[in-house]
Amino acid sequence: YINMIEDIIKEGIKRGELIQGDSSVIASGIFGFICSTMVYKLRHEKEIEIQKIYKEIEKGFTSKLKK
């Protein structure tokens, strides 16, 4: 899955939509956020509010990648 994410990152960089950076590192970070969401669900044993988690990730990480 990380390779798929990395391909998307590379395309975004190529199109000028994302900042220049190491696509492997960025993809690994995004994958880490996805994994941590699953850990969050397991720890709290309740439904995940996808929009809430998405907004937190957007605010803290992905917004920094956009040009």
CSV table of N, CA and C in Angstrom, one decimal:
chain,number,residue,atom,x,y,z
A,1,TYR,N,0.8,-1.2,0.0
A,1,TYR,CA,0.0,0.0,0.0
A,1,TYR,C,0.9,1.3,0.0
A,2,ILE,N,2.0,1.2,0.7
A,2,ILE,CA,2.9,2.4,0.7
A,2,ILE,C,3.3,2.8,-0.7
A,3,ASN,N,3.6,1.8,-1.5
A,3,ASN,CA,4.0,2.1,-2.9
A,3,ASN,C,2.9,2.8,-3.7
A,4,MET,N,1.7,2.4,-3.5
A,4,MET,CA,0.6,3.1,-4.1
A,4,MET,C,0.5,4.5,-3.7
A,5,ILE,N,0.6,4.7,-2.4
A,5,ILE,CA,0.6,6.1,-1.8
A,5,ILE,C,1.7,6.9,-2.4
A,6,GLU,N,2.9,6.3,-2.5
A,6,GLU,CA,4.1,7.0,-3.0
A,6,GLU,C,3.9,7.4,-4.4
A,7,ASP,N,3.3,6.5,-5.2
A,7,ASP,CA,3.0,6.9,-6.6
A,7,ASP,C,2.1,8.1,-6.7
A,8,ILE,N,1.1,8.2,-5.8
A,8,ILE,CA,0.2,9.3,-5.8
A,8,ILE,C,0.9,10.6,-5.4
A,9,ILE,N,1.8,10.5,-4.4
A,9,ILE,CA,2.6,11.6,-4.0
A,9,ILE,C,3.5,12.1,-5.1
A,10,LYS,N,4.2,11.2,-5.8
A,10,LYS,CA,5.0,11.5,-6.9
A,10,LYS,C,4.3,12.3,-8.0
A,11,GLU,N,3.1,11.8,-8.3
A,11,GLU,CA,2.2,12.5,-9.3
A,11,GLU,C,1.8,13.9,-8.9
A,12,GLY,N,1.5,14.0,-7.6
A,12,GLY,CA,1.2,15.3,-7.0
A,12,GLY,C,2.3,16.3,-7.1
A,13,ILE,N,3.5,15.8,-6.8
A,13,ILE,CA,4.7,16.7,-6.9
A,13,ILE,C,5.0,17.0,-8.4
A,14,LYS,N,4.9,16.1,-9.3
A,14,LYS,CA,5.1,16.3,-10.7
A,14,LYS,C,4.1,17.4,-11.2
A,15,ARG,N,2.9,17.3,-10.8
A,15,ARG,CA,1.8,18.3,-11.2
A,15,ARG,C,2.0,19.6,-10.6
A,16,GLY,N,2.8,19.7,-9.5
A,16,GLY,CA,3.0,21.0,-8.8
A,16,GLY,C,1.9,21.2,-7.8
A,17,GLU,N,1.2,20.1,-7.4
A,17,GLU,CA,0.1,20.3,-6.4
A,17,GLU,C,0.7,20.1,-5.0
A,18,LEU,N,1.8,19.4,-4.9
A,18,LEU,CA,2.4,19.1,-3.6
A,18,LEU,C,3.8,19.7,-3.6
A,19,ILE,N,4.3,20.0,-2.4
A,19,ILE,CA,5.6,20.5,-2.2
A,19,ILE,C,6.7,19.4,-2.6
A,20,GLN,N,7.8,19.9,-3.0
A,20,GLN,CA,8.9,19.0,-3.3
A,20,GLN,C,9.3,18.3,-2.0
A,21,GLY,N,9.6,17.0,-2.1
A,21,GLY,CA,10.0,16.3,-0.9
A,21,GLY,C,10.3,14.8,-1.3
A,22,ASP,N,10.8,14.1,-0.3
A,22,ASP,CA,11.0,12.6,-0.5
A,22,ASP,C,9.7,11.9,-0.4
A,23,SER,N,9.3,11.5,-1.6
A,23,SER,CA,8.0,10.8,-1.7
A,23,SER,C,7.9,9.6,-0.9
A,24,SER,N,9.0,8.9,-0.7
A,24,SER,CA,9.0,7.7,0.2
A,24,SER,C,8.7,8.0,1.6
A,25,VAL,N,9.3,9.1,2.1
A,25,VAL,CA,9.1,9.5,3.5
A,25,VAL,C,7.7,10.0,3.7
A,26,ILE,N,7.2,10.8,2.7
A,26,ILE,CA,5.8,11.3,2.8
A,26,ILE,C,4.8,10.2,2.8
A,27,ALA,N,5.0,9.2,1.9
A,27,ALA,CA,4.1,8.1,1.8
A,27,ALA,C,4.1,7.3,3.1
A,28,SER,N,5.2,7.1,3.7
A,28,SER,CA,5.3,6.3,4.9
A,28,SER,C,4.6,7.1,6.0
A,29,GLY,N,4.7,8.4,6.1
A,29,GLY,CA,4.0,9.2,7.1
A,29,GLY,C,2.5,9.1,6.9
A,30,ILE,N,2.0,9.2,5.7
A,30,ILE,CA,0.6,9.0,5.5
A,30,ILE,C,0.1,7.6,5.9
A,31,PHE,N,0.9,6.6,5.5
A,31,PHE,CA,0.5,5.2,5.9
A,31,PHE,C,0.5,5.1,7.4
A,32,GLY,N,1.5,5.7,8.1
A,32,GLY,CA,1.5,5.7,9.5
A,32,GLY,C,0.2,6.3,10.1
A,33,PHE,N,-0.3,7.4,9.6
A,33,PHE,CA,-1.5,8.0,10.0
A,33,PHE,C,-2.7,7.0,9.9
A,34,ILE,N,-2.7,6.3,8.8
A,34,ILE,CA,-3.8,5.4,8.5
A,34,ILE,C,-3.7,4.3,9.6
A,35,CYS,N,-2.5,3.8,9.8
A,35,CYS,CA,-2.3,2.7,10.8
A,35,CYS,C,-2.7,3.2,12.2
A,36,SER,N,-2.3,4.4,12.5
A,36,SER,CA,-2.6,4.9,13.9
A,36,SER,C,-4.1,5.1,14.1
A,37,THR,N,-4.9,5.4,13.0
A,37,THR,CA,-6.3,5.5,13.1
A,37,THR,C,-6.9,4.1,13.5
A,38,MET,N,-6.3,3.1,13.0
A,38,MET,CA,-6.8,1.7,13.4
A,38,MET,C,-6.5,1.4,14.9
A,39,VAL,N,-5.3,1.9,15.3
A,39,VAL,CA,-4.9,1.7,16.7
A,39,VAL,C,-5.9,2.5,17.6
A,40,TYR,N,-6.2,3.7,17.2
A,40,TYR,CA,-7.2,4.6,17.9
A,40,TYR,C,-8.5,3.8,18.1
A,41,LYS,N,-9.0,3.2,17.0
A,41,LYS,CA,-10.2,2.5,17.0
A,41,LYS,C,-10.2,1.3,18.0
A,42,LEU,N,-9.1,0.6,18.0
A,42,LEU,CA,-8.9,-0.6,18.9
A,42,LEU,C,-8.9,-0.1,20.3
A,43,ARG,N,-8.2,1.0,20.6
A,43,ARG,CA,-8.0,1.5,22.0
A,43,ARG,C,-9.3,2.0,22.5
A,44,HIS,N,-10.1,2.6,21.7
A,44,HIS,CA,-11.3,3.3,22.2
A,44,HIS,C,-12.6,2.4,22.0
A,45,GLU,N,-12.5,1.4,21.3
A,45,GLU,CA,-13.6,0.4,21.1
A,45,GLU,C,-14.9,1.1,20.7
A,46,LYS,N,-14.9,2.1,19.9
A,46,LYS,CA,-16.1,2.8,19.5
A,46,LYS,C,-15.9,3.2,18.0
A,47,GLU,N,-17.0,3.6,17.4
A,47,GLU,CA,-17.0,4.0,16.0
A,47,GLU,C,-16.1,5.2,15.8
A,48,ILE,N,-15.4,5.1,14.7
A,48,ILE,CA,-14.5,6.2,14.4
A,48,ILE,C,-15.3,7.3,13.6
A,49,GLU,N,-15.1,8.5,14.0
A,49,GLU,CA,-15.7,9.6,13.3
A,49,GLU,C,-14.7,10.0,12.2
A,50,ILE,N,-14.8,9.4,11.0
A,50,ILE,CA,-13.9,9.6,9.9
A,50,ILE,C,-13.6,11.1,9.6
A,51,GLN,N,-14.6,11.9,9.5
A,51,GLN,CA,-14.4,13.3,9.2
A,51,GLN,C,-13.6,14.0,10.3
A,52,LYS,N,-13.8,13.6,11.5
A,52,LYS,CA,-13.1,14.3,12.6
A,52,LYS,C,-11.6,13.9,12.5
A,53,ILE,N,-11.3,12.6,12.3
A,53,ILE,CA,-9.9,12.2,12.2
A,53,ILE,C,-9.3,12.8,10.9
A,54,TYR,N,-10.0,12.8,9.8
A,54,TYR,CA,-9.5,13.4,8.6
A,54,TYR,C,-9.1,14.9,8.8
A,55,LYS,N,-10.0,15.6,9.5
A,55,LYS,CA,-9.7,17.0,9.8
A,55,LYS,C,-8.4,17.2,10.6
A,56,GLU,N,-8.3,16.3,11.6
A,56,GLU,CA,-7.1,16.4,12.5
A,56,GLU,C,-5.8,16.1,11.7
A,57,ILE,N,-5.9,15.1,10.8
A,57,ILE,CA,-4.7,14.8,10.0
A,57,ILE,C,-4.5,15.9,9.0
A,58,GLU,N,-5.5,16.4,8.4
A,58,GLU,CA,-5.4,17.6,7.5
A,58,GLU,C,-4.7,18.8,8.1
A,59,LYS,N,-5.2,19.1,9.3
A,59,LYS,CA,-4.7,20.2,10.0
A,59,LYS,C,-3.2,20.0,10.4
A,60,GLY,N,-2.9,18.8,10.8
A,60,GLY,CA,-1.5,18.6,11.4
A,60,GLY,C,-0.5,18.1,10.4
A,61,PHE,N,-0.9,17.6,9.2
A,61,PHE,CA,0.1,17.0,8.4
A,61,PHE,C,-0.1,17.4,6.9
A,62,THR,N,-1.2,16.9,6.3
A,62,THR,CA,-1.4,17.0,4.9
A,62,THR,C,-1.5,18.5,4.4
A,63,SER,N,-2.0,19.4,5.2
A,63,SER,CA,-2.1,20.8,4.7
A,63,SER,C,-0.7,21.3,4.5
A,64,LYS,N,0.3,20.8,5.1
A,64,LYS,CA,1.7,21.3,5.0
A,64,LYS,C,2.3,20.8,3.7
A,65,LEU,N,1.7,19.8,3.0
A,65,LEU,CA,2.2,19.3,1.8
A,65,LEU,C,1.7,20.0,0.6
A,66,LYS,N,0.6,20.7,0.7
A,66,LYS,CA,0.0,21.4,-0.4
A,66,LYS,C,0.8,22.7,-0.7
A,67,LYS,N,0.8,23.0,-2.0
A,67,LYS,CA,1.5,24.2,-2.5
A,67,LYS,C,0.5,25.4,-2.4
